[in-house]
mmCIF file of C-alpha atoms in Angstrom:
data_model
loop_
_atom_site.group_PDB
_atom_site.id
_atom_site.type_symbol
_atom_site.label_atom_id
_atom_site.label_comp_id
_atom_site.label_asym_id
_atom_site.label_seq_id
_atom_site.Cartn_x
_atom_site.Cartn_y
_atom_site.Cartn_z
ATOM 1 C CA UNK A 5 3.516 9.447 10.951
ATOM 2 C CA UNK A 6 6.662 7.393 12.066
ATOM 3 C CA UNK A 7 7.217 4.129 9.775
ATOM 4 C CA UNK A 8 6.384 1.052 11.396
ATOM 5 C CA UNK A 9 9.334 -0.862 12.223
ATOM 6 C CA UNK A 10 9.957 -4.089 10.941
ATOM 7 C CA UNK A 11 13.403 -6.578 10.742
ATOM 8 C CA UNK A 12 15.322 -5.640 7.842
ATOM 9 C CA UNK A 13 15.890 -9.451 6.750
ATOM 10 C CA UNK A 14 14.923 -12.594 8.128
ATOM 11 C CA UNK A 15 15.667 -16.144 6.589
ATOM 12 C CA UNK A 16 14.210 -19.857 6.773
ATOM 13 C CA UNK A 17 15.196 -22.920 5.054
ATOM 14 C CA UNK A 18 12.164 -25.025 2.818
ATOM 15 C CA UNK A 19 9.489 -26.295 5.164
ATOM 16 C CA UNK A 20 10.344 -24.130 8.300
ATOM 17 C CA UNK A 21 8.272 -21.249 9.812
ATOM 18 C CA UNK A 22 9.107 -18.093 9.995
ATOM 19 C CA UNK A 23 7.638 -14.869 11.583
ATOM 20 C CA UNK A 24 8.523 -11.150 10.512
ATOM 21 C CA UNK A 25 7.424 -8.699 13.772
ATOM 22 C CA UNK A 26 5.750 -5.222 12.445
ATOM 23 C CA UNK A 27 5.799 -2.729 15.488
ATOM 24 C CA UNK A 28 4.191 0.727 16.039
ATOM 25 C CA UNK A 29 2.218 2.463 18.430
ATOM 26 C CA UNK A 30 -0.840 2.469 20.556
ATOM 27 C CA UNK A 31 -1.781 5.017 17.374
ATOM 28 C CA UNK A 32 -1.759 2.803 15.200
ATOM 29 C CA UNK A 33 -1.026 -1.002 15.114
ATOM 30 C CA UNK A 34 -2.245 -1.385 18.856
ATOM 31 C CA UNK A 35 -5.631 0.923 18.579
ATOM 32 C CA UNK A 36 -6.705 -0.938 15.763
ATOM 33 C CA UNK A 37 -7.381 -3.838 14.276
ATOM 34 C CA UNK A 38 -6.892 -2.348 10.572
ATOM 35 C CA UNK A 39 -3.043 -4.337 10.057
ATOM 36 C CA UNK A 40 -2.433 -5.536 6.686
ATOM 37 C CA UNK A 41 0.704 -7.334 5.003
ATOM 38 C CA UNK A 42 1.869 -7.323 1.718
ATOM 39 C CA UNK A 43 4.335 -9.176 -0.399
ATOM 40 C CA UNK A 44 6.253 -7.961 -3.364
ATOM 41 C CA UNK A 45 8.891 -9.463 -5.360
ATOM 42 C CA UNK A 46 10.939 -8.127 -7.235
ATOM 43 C CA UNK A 47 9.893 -5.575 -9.802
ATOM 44 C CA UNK A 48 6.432 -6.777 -9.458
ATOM 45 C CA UNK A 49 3.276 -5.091 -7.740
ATOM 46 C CA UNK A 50 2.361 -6.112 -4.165
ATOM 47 C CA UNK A 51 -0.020 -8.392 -3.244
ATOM 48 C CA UNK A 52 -2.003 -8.618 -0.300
ATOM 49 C CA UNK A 53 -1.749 -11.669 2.107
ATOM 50 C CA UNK A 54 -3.395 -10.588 5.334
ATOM 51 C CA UNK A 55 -5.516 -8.143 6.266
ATOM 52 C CA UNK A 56 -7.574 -6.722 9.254
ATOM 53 C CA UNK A 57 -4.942 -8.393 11.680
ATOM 54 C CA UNK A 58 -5.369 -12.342 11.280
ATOM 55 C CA UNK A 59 -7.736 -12.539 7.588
ATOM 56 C CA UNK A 60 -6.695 -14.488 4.497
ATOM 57 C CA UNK A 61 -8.386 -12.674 0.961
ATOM 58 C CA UNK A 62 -9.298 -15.671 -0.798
ATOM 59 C CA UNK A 63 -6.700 -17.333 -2.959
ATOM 60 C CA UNK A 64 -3.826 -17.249 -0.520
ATOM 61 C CA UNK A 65 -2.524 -19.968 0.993
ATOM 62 C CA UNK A 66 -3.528 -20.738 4.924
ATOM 63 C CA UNK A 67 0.557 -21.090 5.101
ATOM 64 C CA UNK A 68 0.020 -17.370 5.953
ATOM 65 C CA UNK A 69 -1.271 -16.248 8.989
ATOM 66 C CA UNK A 70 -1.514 -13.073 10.948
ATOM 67 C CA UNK A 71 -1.717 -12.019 14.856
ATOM 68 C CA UNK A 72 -1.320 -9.317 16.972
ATOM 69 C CA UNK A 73 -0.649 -8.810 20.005
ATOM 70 C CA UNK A 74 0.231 -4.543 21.508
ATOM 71 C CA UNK A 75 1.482 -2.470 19.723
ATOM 72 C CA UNK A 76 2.863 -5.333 17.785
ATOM 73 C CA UNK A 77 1.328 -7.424 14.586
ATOM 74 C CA UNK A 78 3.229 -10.408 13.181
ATOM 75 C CA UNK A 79 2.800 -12.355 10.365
ATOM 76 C CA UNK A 80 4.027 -15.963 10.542
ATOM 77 C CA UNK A 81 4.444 -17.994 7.092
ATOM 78 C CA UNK A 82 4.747 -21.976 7.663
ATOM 79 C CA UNK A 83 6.283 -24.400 5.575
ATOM 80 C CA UNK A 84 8.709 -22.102 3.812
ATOM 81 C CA UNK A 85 8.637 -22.464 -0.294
ATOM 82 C CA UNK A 86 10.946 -21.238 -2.214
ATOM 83 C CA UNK A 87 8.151 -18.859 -4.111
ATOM 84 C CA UNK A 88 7.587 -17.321 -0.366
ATOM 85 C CA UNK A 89 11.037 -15.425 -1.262
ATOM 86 C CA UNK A 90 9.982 -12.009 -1.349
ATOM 87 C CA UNK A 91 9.839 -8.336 0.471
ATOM 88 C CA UNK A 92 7.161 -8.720 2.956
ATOM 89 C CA UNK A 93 5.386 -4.971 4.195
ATOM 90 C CA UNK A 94 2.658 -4.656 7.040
ATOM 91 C CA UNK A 95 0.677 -1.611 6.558
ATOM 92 C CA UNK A 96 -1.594 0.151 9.795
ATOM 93 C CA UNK A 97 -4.081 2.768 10.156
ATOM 94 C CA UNK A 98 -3.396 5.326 12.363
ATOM 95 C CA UNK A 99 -5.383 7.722 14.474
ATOM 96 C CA UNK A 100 -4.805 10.554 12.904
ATOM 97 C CA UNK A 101 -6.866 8.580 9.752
ATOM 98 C CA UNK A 102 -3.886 8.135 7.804
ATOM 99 C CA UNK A 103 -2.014 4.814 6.616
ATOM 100 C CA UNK A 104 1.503 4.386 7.277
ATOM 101 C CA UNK A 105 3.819 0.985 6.005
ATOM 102 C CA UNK A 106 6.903 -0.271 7.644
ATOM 103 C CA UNK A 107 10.003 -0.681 6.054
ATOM 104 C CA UNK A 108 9.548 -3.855 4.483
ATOM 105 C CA UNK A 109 11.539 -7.334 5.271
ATOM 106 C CA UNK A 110 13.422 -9.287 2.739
ATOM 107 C CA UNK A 111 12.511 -12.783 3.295
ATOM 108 C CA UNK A 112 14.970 -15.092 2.053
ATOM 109 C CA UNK A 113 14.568 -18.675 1.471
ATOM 110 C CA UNK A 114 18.099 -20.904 2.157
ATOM 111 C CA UNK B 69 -10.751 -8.718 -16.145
ATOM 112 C CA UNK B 70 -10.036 -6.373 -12.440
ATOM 113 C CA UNK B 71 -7.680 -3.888 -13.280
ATOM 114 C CA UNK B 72 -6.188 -0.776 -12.720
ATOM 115 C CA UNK B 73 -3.773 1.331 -15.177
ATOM 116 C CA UNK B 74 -2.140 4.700 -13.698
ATOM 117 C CA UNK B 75 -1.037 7.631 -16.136
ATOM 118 C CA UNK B 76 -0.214 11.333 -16.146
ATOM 119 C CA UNK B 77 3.826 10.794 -14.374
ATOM 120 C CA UNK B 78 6.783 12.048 -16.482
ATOM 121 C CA UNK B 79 9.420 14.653 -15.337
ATOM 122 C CA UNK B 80 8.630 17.907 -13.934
ATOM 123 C CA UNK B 81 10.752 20.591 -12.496
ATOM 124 C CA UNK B 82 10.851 21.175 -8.679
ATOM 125 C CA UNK B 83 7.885 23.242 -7.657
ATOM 126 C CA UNK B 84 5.439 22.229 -10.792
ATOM 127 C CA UNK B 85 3.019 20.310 -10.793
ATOM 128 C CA UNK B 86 1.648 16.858 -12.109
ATOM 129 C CA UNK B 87 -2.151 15.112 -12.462
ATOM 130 C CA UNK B 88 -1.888 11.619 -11.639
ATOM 131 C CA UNK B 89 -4.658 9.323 -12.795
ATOM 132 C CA UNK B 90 -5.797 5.965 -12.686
ATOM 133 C CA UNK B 91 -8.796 3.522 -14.575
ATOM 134 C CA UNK B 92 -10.791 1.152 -12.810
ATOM 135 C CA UNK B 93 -12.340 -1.653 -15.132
ATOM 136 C CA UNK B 94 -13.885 -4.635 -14.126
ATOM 137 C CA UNK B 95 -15.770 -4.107 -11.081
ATOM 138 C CA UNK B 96 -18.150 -1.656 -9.876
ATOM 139 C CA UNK B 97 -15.654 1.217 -8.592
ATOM 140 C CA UNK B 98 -17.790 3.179 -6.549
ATOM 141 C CA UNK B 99 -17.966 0.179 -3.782
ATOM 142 C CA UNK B 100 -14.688 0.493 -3.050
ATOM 143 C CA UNK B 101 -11.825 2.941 -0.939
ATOM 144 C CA UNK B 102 -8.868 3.722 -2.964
ATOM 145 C CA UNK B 103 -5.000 5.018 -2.476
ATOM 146 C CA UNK B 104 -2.065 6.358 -4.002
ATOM 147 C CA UNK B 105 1.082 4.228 -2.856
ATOM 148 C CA UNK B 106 4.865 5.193 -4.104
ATOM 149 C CA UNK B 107 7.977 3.378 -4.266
ATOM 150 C CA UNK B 108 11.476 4.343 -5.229
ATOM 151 C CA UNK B 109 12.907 2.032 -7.202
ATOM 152 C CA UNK B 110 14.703 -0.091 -4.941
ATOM 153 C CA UNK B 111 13.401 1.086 -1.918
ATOM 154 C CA UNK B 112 10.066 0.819 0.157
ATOM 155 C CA UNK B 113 6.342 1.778 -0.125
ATOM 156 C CA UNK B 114 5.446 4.763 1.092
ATOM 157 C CA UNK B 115 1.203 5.147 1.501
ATOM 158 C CA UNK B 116 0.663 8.868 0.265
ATOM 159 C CA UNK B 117 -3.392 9.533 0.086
ATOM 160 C CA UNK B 118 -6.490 7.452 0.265
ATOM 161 C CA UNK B 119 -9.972 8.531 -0.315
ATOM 162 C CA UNK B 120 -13.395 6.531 0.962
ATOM 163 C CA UNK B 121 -16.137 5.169 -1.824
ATOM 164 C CA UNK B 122 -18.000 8.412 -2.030
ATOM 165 C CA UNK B 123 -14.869 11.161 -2.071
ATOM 166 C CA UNK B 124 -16.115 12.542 1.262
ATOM 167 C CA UNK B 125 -13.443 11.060 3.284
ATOM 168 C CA UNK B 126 -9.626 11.656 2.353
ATOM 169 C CA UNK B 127 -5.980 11.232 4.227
ATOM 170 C CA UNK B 128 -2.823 12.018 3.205
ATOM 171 C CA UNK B 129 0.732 11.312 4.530
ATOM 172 C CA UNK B 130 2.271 14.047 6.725
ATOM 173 C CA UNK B 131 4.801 14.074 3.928
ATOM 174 C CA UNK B 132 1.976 15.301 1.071
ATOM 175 C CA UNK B 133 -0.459 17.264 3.590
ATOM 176 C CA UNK B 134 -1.175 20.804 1.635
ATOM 177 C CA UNK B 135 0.141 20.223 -1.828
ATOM 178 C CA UNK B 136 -1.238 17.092 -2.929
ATOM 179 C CA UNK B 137 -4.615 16.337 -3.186
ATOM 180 C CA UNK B 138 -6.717 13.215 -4.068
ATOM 181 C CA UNK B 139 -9.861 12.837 -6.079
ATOM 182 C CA UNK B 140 -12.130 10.727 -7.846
ATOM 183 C CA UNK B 141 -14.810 10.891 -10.386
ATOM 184 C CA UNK B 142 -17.394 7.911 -9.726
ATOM 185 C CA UNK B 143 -19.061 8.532 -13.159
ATOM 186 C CA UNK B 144 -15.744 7.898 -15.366
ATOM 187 C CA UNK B 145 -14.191 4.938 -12.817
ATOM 188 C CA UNK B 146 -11.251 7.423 -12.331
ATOM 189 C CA UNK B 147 -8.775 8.188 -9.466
ATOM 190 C CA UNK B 148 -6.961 11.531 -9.318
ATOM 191 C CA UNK B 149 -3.762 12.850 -7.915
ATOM 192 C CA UNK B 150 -3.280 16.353 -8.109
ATOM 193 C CA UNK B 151 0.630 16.981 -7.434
ATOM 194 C CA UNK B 152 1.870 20.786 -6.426
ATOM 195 C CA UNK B 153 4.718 22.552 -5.568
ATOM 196 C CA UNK B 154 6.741 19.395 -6.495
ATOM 197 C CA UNK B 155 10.000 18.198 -4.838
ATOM 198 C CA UNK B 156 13.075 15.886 -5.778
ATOM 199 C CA UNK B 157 11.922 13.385 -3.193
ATOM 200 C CA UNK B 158 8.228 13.126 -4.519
ATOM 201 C CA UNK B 159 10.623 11.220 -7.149
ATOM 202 C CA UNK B 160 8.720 7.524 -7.257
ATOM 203 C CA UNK B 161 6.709 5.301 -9.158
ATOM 204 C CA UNK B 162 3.066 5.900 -8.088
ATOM 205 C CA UNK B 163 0.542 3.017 -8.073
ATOM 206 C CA UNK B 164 -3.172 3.583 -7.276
ATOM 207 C CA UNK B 165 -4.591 0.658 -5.145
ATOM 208 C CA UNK B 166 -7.910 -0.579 -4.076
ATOM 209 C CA UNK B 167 -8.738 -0.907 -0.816
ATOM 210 C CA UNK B 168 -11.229 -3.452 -0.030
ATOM 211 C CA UNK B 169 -13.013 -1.801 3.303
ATOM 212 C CA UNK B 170 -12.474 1.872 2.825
ATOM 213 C CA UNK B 171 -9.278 3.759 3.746
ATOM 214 C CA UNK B 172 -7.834 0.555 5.879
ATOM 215 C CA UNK B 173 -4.496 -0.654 3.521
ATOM 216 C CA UNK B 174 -5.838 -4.035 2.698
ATOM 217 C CA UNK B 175 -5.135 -3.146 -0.420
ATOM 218 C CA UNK B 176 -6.324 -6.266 -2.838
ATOM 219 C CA UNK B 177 -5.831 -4.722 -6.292
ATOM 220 C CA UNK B 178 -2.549 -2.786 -7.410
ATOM 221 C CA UNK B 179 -1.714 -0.988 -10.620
ATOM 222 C CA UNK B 180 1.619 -1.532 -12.382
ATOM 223 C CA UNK B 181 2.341 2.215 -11.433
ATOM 224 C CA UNK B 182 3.063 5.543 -13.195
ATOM 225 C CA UNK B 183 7.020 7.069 -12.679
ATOM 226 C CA UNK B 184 7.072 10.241 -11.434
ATOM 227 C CA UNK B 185 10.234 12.186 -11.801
ATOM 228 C CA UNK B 186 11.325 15.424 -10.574
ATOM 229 C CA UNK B 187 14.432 17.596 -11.452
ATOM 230 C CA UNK B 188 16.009 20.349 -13.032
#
């Protein structure tokens, strides 16, 4: 169970888009459709934005959106706010019926 | 009010053992997948074990595999963690989570977490 890899930073400035890349294998992110993505700030719990590839839970803002295409999901947030300043974490199931994160992108907002 | 509140971490010397646990309130528990997640401080998550509605199903990181072991007890609304044969990097603060389909990570509820430390 390999980490998913994800950029270790990425930045916008207020009202831009942005998209953070979460990359595995065809055991995981590419031979299913079981991607989520979490955001946690700072010495807070996560909280989940996306999940099954491209789905919003309700309460979340349609600023966030998911896709996937591969072995690669992506989640793109549009019109950057400053609250959107967090670590951002995509999480996949894998074939061997396991879970396994990547290492989580710091998302800052200029 | 949905909530979940972890117990059972402290410190423990390398090789002993720990019972995690954590109480569901607020919704009806046995509809729902659950995990153990850890994080140390100032690093990463790490997914460690998830278990389906019913207990039958369970998966555990390759980092875990043969001395953890996850549980749950429908009739109380309780998760379990049952730590062995401890280890310095099992140091983390462990949050149970609610999955909403199963053992998938769309993990909707989180815990404020438990701190598990282990040394000598």
């Amino acid at each position: 169970q390999s980490a998913l890899t994800q950029p270790a930073s990425v930045s916008g400035s207020p009202g831009q888009s942005i998209t953070i890349s979460c990359t595995g294998t065809s055991s995981d992110v590419g031979g299913y459709d079981f991607v989520s993505w979490h955001q946690q700030h700072p010495d807070k719990a996560p909280r989940l934005m996306v999940y099954d590839v491209s789905y919003r839970p309700s309460g979340v803002s349609n600023r966030f959106s998911g896709s996937k295409s591969g072995n690669t999901a992506s989640l793109t947030i549009s019109g950057l706010q400053a609250e959107d300043e967090a670590t951002y974490y995509c999480i996949s199931y894998t074939r061997s019926a396991a879970l396994v994160f990547g290492g989580g992108t710091k998302l800052t907002v200029l | 009010e949905v909530q979940l509140v972890e117990s059972g971490g402290g410190v423990e010397r390398p090789g002993g053992s720990l019972r995690l646990s954590c109480a569901a309130s607020g919704f009806t528990f046995d509809d729902f997948g659950m995990s153990w997640v850890r994080q140390v401080p100032g690093k990463g998550l790490e997914w460690v074990s998830g278990i389906n509605w019913n207990g039958v199903s369970t998966g555990y990181a390759d980092s875990v595999k043969g001395r953890f072991t996850i549980s749950r007890d429908n009739a109380k609304n309780s998760l379990y963690l049952q730590m062995n044969s401890l280890r310095g990097e099992d140091t983390a603060l462990y949050h149970c989570a609610r999955d909403t389909l199963g053992i998938r990570g769309a993990f909707d509820i989180w815990g404020q977490g438990t701190m598990v430390t282990v040394s000598s």
